[in-house]
Short mmCIF file of C-alpha atoms in Angstrom, two decimals:
data_model
loop_
_atom_site.label_atom_id
_atom_site.label_comp_id
_atom_site.label_asym_id
_atom_site.label_seq_id
_atom_site.Cartn_x
_atom_site.Cartn_y
_atom_site.Cartn_z
CA ASP A 67 207.47 182.33 131.75
CA ILE A 68 211.07 181.99 130.61
CA GLN A 69 213.12 179.52 132.64
CA MET A 70 216.86 180.00 133.10
CA THR A 71 219.03 176.99 133.87
CA GLN A 72 222.63 177.44 135.03
CA SER A 73 225.32 174.81 135.17
CA PRO A 74 227.15 173.74 137.13
CA SER A 75 225.46 174.61 140.42
CA SER A 76 228.87 174.73 142.06
CA LEU A 77 232.49 174.41 141.09
CA SER A 78 235.89 174.54 142.69
CA ALA A 79 238.96 175.74 140.84
CA SER A 80 242.44 177.00 141.52
CA GLY A 81 243.89 180.44 141.09
CA GLY A 82 244.94 181.02 137.49
CA ASP A 83 242.44 178.50 136.11
CA ARG A 84 240.03 179.30 133.31
CA VAL A 85 236.43 178.52 134.22
CA SER A 86 233.13 178.74 132.41
CA ILE A 87 229.54 178.86 133.62
CA THR A 88 226.69 178.21 131.26
CA CYS A 89 223.14 179.51 131.24
CA ARG A 90 220.35 178.16 129.06
CA ALA A 91 217.04 179.90 128.42
CA SER A 92 213.83 177.96 127.80
CA GLN A 93 213.17 180.12 124.73
CA SER A 94 215.16 182.55 122.63
CA ILE A 95 216.06 185.75 124.44
CA SER A 96 218.30 187.21 121.74
CA SER A 97 221.15 188.87 123.66
CA TYR A 98 219.08 189.99 126.65
CA LEU A 99 221.26 188.18 129.14
CA ASN A 100 223.11 189.58 132.14
CA TRP A 101 225.61 188.12 134.59
CA TYR A 102 225.96 189.17 138.23
CA GLN A 103 228.41 188.22 140.97
CA GLN A 104 227.25 188.08 144.58
CA LYS A 105 229.44 187.87 147.65
CA PRO A 106 228.01 186.58 150.96
CA GLY A 107 225.92 189.22 152.71
CA LYS A 108 226.22 191.64 149.80
CA ALA A 109 224.04 192.76 146.93
CA PRO A 110 224.66 191.36 143.46
CA ASN A 111 227.11 193.22 141.25
CA LEU A 112 226.70 193.52 137.48
CA LEU A 113 229.53 191.96 135.48
CA ILE A 114 228.23 191.48 131.94
CA TYR A 115 225.15 192.86 130.20
CA ALA A 116 223.70 192.21 126.75
CA ALA A 117 225.41 188.81 126.81
CA SER A 118 228.90 190.08 126.08
CA ARG A 119 229.32 193.70 127.16
CA LEU A 120 231.64 194.26 130.10
CA GLN A 121 230.27 196.60 132.75
CA SER A 122 232.49 199.56 133.51
CA GLY A 123 235.05 198.78 136.21
CA VAL A 124 234.81 195.01 135.83
CA PRO A 125 238.16 193.29 135.20
CA SER A 126 238.78 192.14 131.63
CA ARG A 127 239.32 188.54 132.75
CA PHE A 128 235.52 188.30 132.79
CA SER A 129 233.83 187.76 129.44
CA GLY A 130 230.46 186.65 128.16
CA SER A 131 229.25 185.04 124.99
CA GLY A 132 226.19 183.54 123.38
CA SER A 133 222.84 184.50 121.94
CA GLY A 134 219.44 182.95 121.53
CA THR A 135 219.20 180.30 124.25
CA ASP A 136 222.77 179.41 125.20
CA PHE A 137 225.17 181.68 127.04
CA THR A 138 228.53 181.40 128.77
CA LEU A 139 230.38 183.42 131.38
CA THR A 140 234.13 182.82 131.31
CA ILE A 141 236.75 183.89 133.81
CA SER A 142 240.07 183.63 132.03
CA SER A 143 242.45 183.48 135.01
CA LEU A 144 240.89 183.02 138.41
CA ARG A 145 241.82 185.22 141.31
CA PRO A 146 240.93 184.64 144.98
CA GLU A 147 238.48 187.58 144.94
CA ASP A 148 236.42 185.84 142.23
CA SER A 149 234.87 183.51 144.78
CA GLY A 150 231.14 183.97 145.20
CA THR A 151 227.89 183.05 143.53
CA TYR A 152 227.19 183.94 139.92
CA TYR A 153 223.73 184.50 138.52
CA CYS A 154 222.52 184.89 134.98
CA GLN A 155 219.36 186.90 134.34
CA GLU A 156 217.23 187.21 131.25
CA SER A 157 215.98 190.73 130.60
CA TYR A 158 213.93 189.85 127.53
CA SER A 159 210.69 189.72 129.51
CA THR A 160 209.27 192.01 132.16
CA LEU A 161 210.45 190.87 135.58
CA GLY A 162 213.16 188.79 133.91
CA THR A 163 214.08 185.52 135.58
CA PHE A 164 217.37 184.75 137.28
CA GLY A 165 219.17 181.46 137.04
CA GLN A 166 219.51 179.42 140.22
CA GLY A 167 223.13 180.48 140.71
CA THR A 168 226.59 178.92 140.48
CA LYS A 169 228.73 178.92 143.59
CA LEU A 170 232.41 179.31 142.75
CA GLU A 171 235.06 178.30 145.25
CA ILE A 172 238.72 179.12 144.81
CA LYS A 173 240.95 176.34 146.11
CA GLU B 165 227.43 209.18 143.39
CA VAL B 166 224.47 206.85 143.00
CA GLN B 167 223.26 205.33 146.24
CA LEU B 168 220.22 203.29 147.30
CA VAL B 169 219.39 202.81 150.97
CA GLU B 170 216.58 200.51 152.06
CA SER B 171 214.74 200.62 155.37
CA GLY B 172 211.65 199.20 156.99
CA GLY B 173 212.47 195.54 157.30
CA GLY B 174 211.83 193.53 160.43
CA LEU B 175 209.89 190.73 162.06
CA VAL B 176 206.18 190.49 161.27
CA GLN B 177 203.56 187.86 161.96
CA PRO B 178 201.90 185.91 159.16
CA GLY B 179 199.03 187.94 157.75
CA GLY B 180 200.65 191.18 158.82
CA SER B 181 201.87 194.16 156.83
CA LEU B 182 205.16 195.96 156.36
CA ARG B 183 206.28 198.91 154.29
CA LEU B 184 209.77 199.02 152.83
CA SER B 185 211.35 202.25 151.67
CA CYS B 186 214.28 202.95 149.38
CA ALA B 187 215.96 206.34 149.45
CA ALA B 188 217.82 207.19 146.28
CA SER B 189 220.58 209.73 145.79
CA GLY B 190 222.64 210.71 142.78
CA PHE B 191 219.74 210.33 140.37
CA THR B 192 215.99 210.91 140.09
CA VAL B 193 213.70 207.93 140.68
CA SER B 194 210.91 209.35 138.53
CA ASN B 195 213.10 209.12 135.40
CA ASN B 196 214.21 205.57 136.11
CA TYR B 197 212.87 202.03 136.36
CA MET B 198 212.92 201.13 140.03
CA SER B 199 212.59 197.60 141.29
CA TRP B 200 212.48 195.34 144.30
CA VAL B 201 214.32 192.03 144.13
CA ARG B 202 214.26 189.54 146.99
CA GLN B 203 216.39 186.65 148.12
CA ALA B 204 215.11 184.06 150.55
CA PRO B 205 217.72 182.73 153.00
CA GLY B 206 220.20 180.54 151.13
CA LYS B 207 218.22 180.85 147.90
CA GLY B 208 218.44 182.65 144.58
CA LEU B 209 217.15 185.99 143.37
CA GLU B 210 213.53 186.79 142.52
CA TRP B 211 212.46 190.01 140.83
CA VAL B 212 209.36 191.02 142.78
CA SER B 213 208.18 194.30 141.30
CA VAL B 214 209.06 197.21 139.04
CA ILE B 215 207.69 200.71 138.53
CA TYR B 216 208.36 202.23 135.15
CA SER B 217 209.90 205.60 134.49
CA SER B 218 207.62 208.59 133.95
CA ASP B 219 209.52 209.07 130.68
CA HIS B 220 208.57 205.73 129.17
CA THR B 221 206.91 206.29 125.82
CA SER B 222 204.05 203.82 126.15
CA TYR B 223 203.96 202.57 129.73
CA ALA B 224 204.92 205.56 131.87
CA ASP B 225 204.48 204.87 135.60
CA SER B 226 203.25 201.32 135.00
CA THR B 227 203.77 198.75 137.71
CA TYR B 228 204.38 195.01 137.44
CA TYR B 229 204.45 192.24 140.01
CA ALA B 230 205.60 188.66 140.25
CA ASP B 231 202.71 186.22 140.45
CA SER B 232 203.88 185.24 143.93
CA VAL B 233 203.08 188.72 145.30
CA LYS B 234 200.39 190.02 142.95
CA GLY B 235 197.42 191.43 144.85
CA ARG B 236 199.38 191.62 148.11
CA PHE B 237 202.30 193.96 147.34
CA THR B 238 202.18 197.49 145.97
CA ILE B 239 205.12 199.45 144.62
CA SER B 240 204.99 203.24 144.61
CA ARG B 241 207.17 206.26 144.19
CA ASP B 242 207.40 209.62 146.03
CA ASN B 243 209.05 212.01 143.62
CA SER B 244 209.27 214.81 146.20
CA LYS B 245 211.35 212.60 148.51
CA ASN B 246 213.08 210.67 145.73
CA THR B 247 212.05 207.40 147.29
CA VAL B 248 210.47 204.13 146.20
CA SER B 249 208.33 202.03 148.53
CA LEU B 250 206.98 198.51 148.68
CA GLN B 251 203.81 198.02 150.70
CA MET B 252 203.54 194.36 151.67
CA ASN B 253 200.23 193.02 152.96
CA SER B 254 198.98 189.56 153.88
CA LEU B 255 202.53 188.43 154.47
CA ARG B 256 203.38 184.74 154.42
CA GLY B 257 206.31 182.71 155.62
CA GLU B 258 207.57 182.36 152.07
CA ASP B 259 207.95 186.13 151.88
CA THR B 260 210.84 185.90 154.33
CA ALA B 261 213.84 187.28 152.46
CA VAL B 262 216.32 190.06 152.05
CA TYR B 263 214.66 192.70 149.90
CA TYR B 264 216.88 194.73 147.61
CA CYS B 265 215.98 197.99 145.94
CA ALA B 266 217.62 198.22 142.53
CA ARG B 267 217.71 200.50 139.52
CA PHE B 268 216.93 198.84 136.21
CA ILE B 269 218.24 200.31 133.01
CA ILE B 270 216.20 199.82 129.84
CA GLY B 271 218.15 200.49 126.66
CA THR B 272 217.45 199.82 123.01
CA THR B 273 219.30 196.51 123.00
CA ASN B 274 220.07 195.86 126.63
CA ASN B 275 218.32 195.94 129.99
CA PHE B 276 220.02 195.34 133.33
CA PHE B 277 220.27 196.21 137.03
CA ASP B 278 223.15 198.62 137.49
CA TYR B 279 222.79 199.76 141.11
CA TRP B 280 221.54 197.90 144.17
CA GLY B 281 220.94 198.84 147.77
CA GLN B 282 222.41 196.90 150.67
CA GLY B 283 219.15 195.07 151.33
CA THR B 284 216.71 194.90 154.23
CA LEU B 285 215.64 191.66 155.92
CA VAL B 286 211.97 190.79 156.25
CA THR B 287 211.13 187.87 158.51
CA VAL B 288 207.58 186.55 158.60
CA SER B 289 207.08 184.34 161.61
CA SER B 290 204.82 183.88 164.60
#
């Protein structure tokens, strides 16, 4: 099974800051990497698919990069509504694994 | 508008059974890859099961399960009602979670969940 490791597990940043979350796969997954945002009590929401493609309707301050085993989600200028938990997910294998999540707090 | 609405969650004793249902609107479940993803309280996401589209070239209507539920859970589809179900048997405490129904898109170079339901809570406890 492919293991997905996210870091950090949590972070706190201020509005306007640029933040990055990394996700590492235990083996190469090409660009089969997705990023989701989840708010408390809500379902996850797709932000980025295929490592770097922005889902329709997602603000352009979100971006993704990487291929192979190392990936990054970057939020260029934090807004209060960006608080929540972020998950990466590999979709290279059937029943692709999610990372453990990164909880983002806006100061 | 695409919508997924889950139902059927609740409190069940260990060893018991429960059937979750997901009603889809705005698209046809038979032509899509429908999944169940769960989230234990305060924990991360686990993809539990998927049923493949009837249109898939090689694996039409195939079903797959996480090792943690294999042999106990069964995913199925009712094309006439446009619903997807998850039959859960021999339930354990570790099955306690919010269960989400989600549509999975399989493309040539990208695969992802694009729509999710609101989730239904399953609690396994005596």
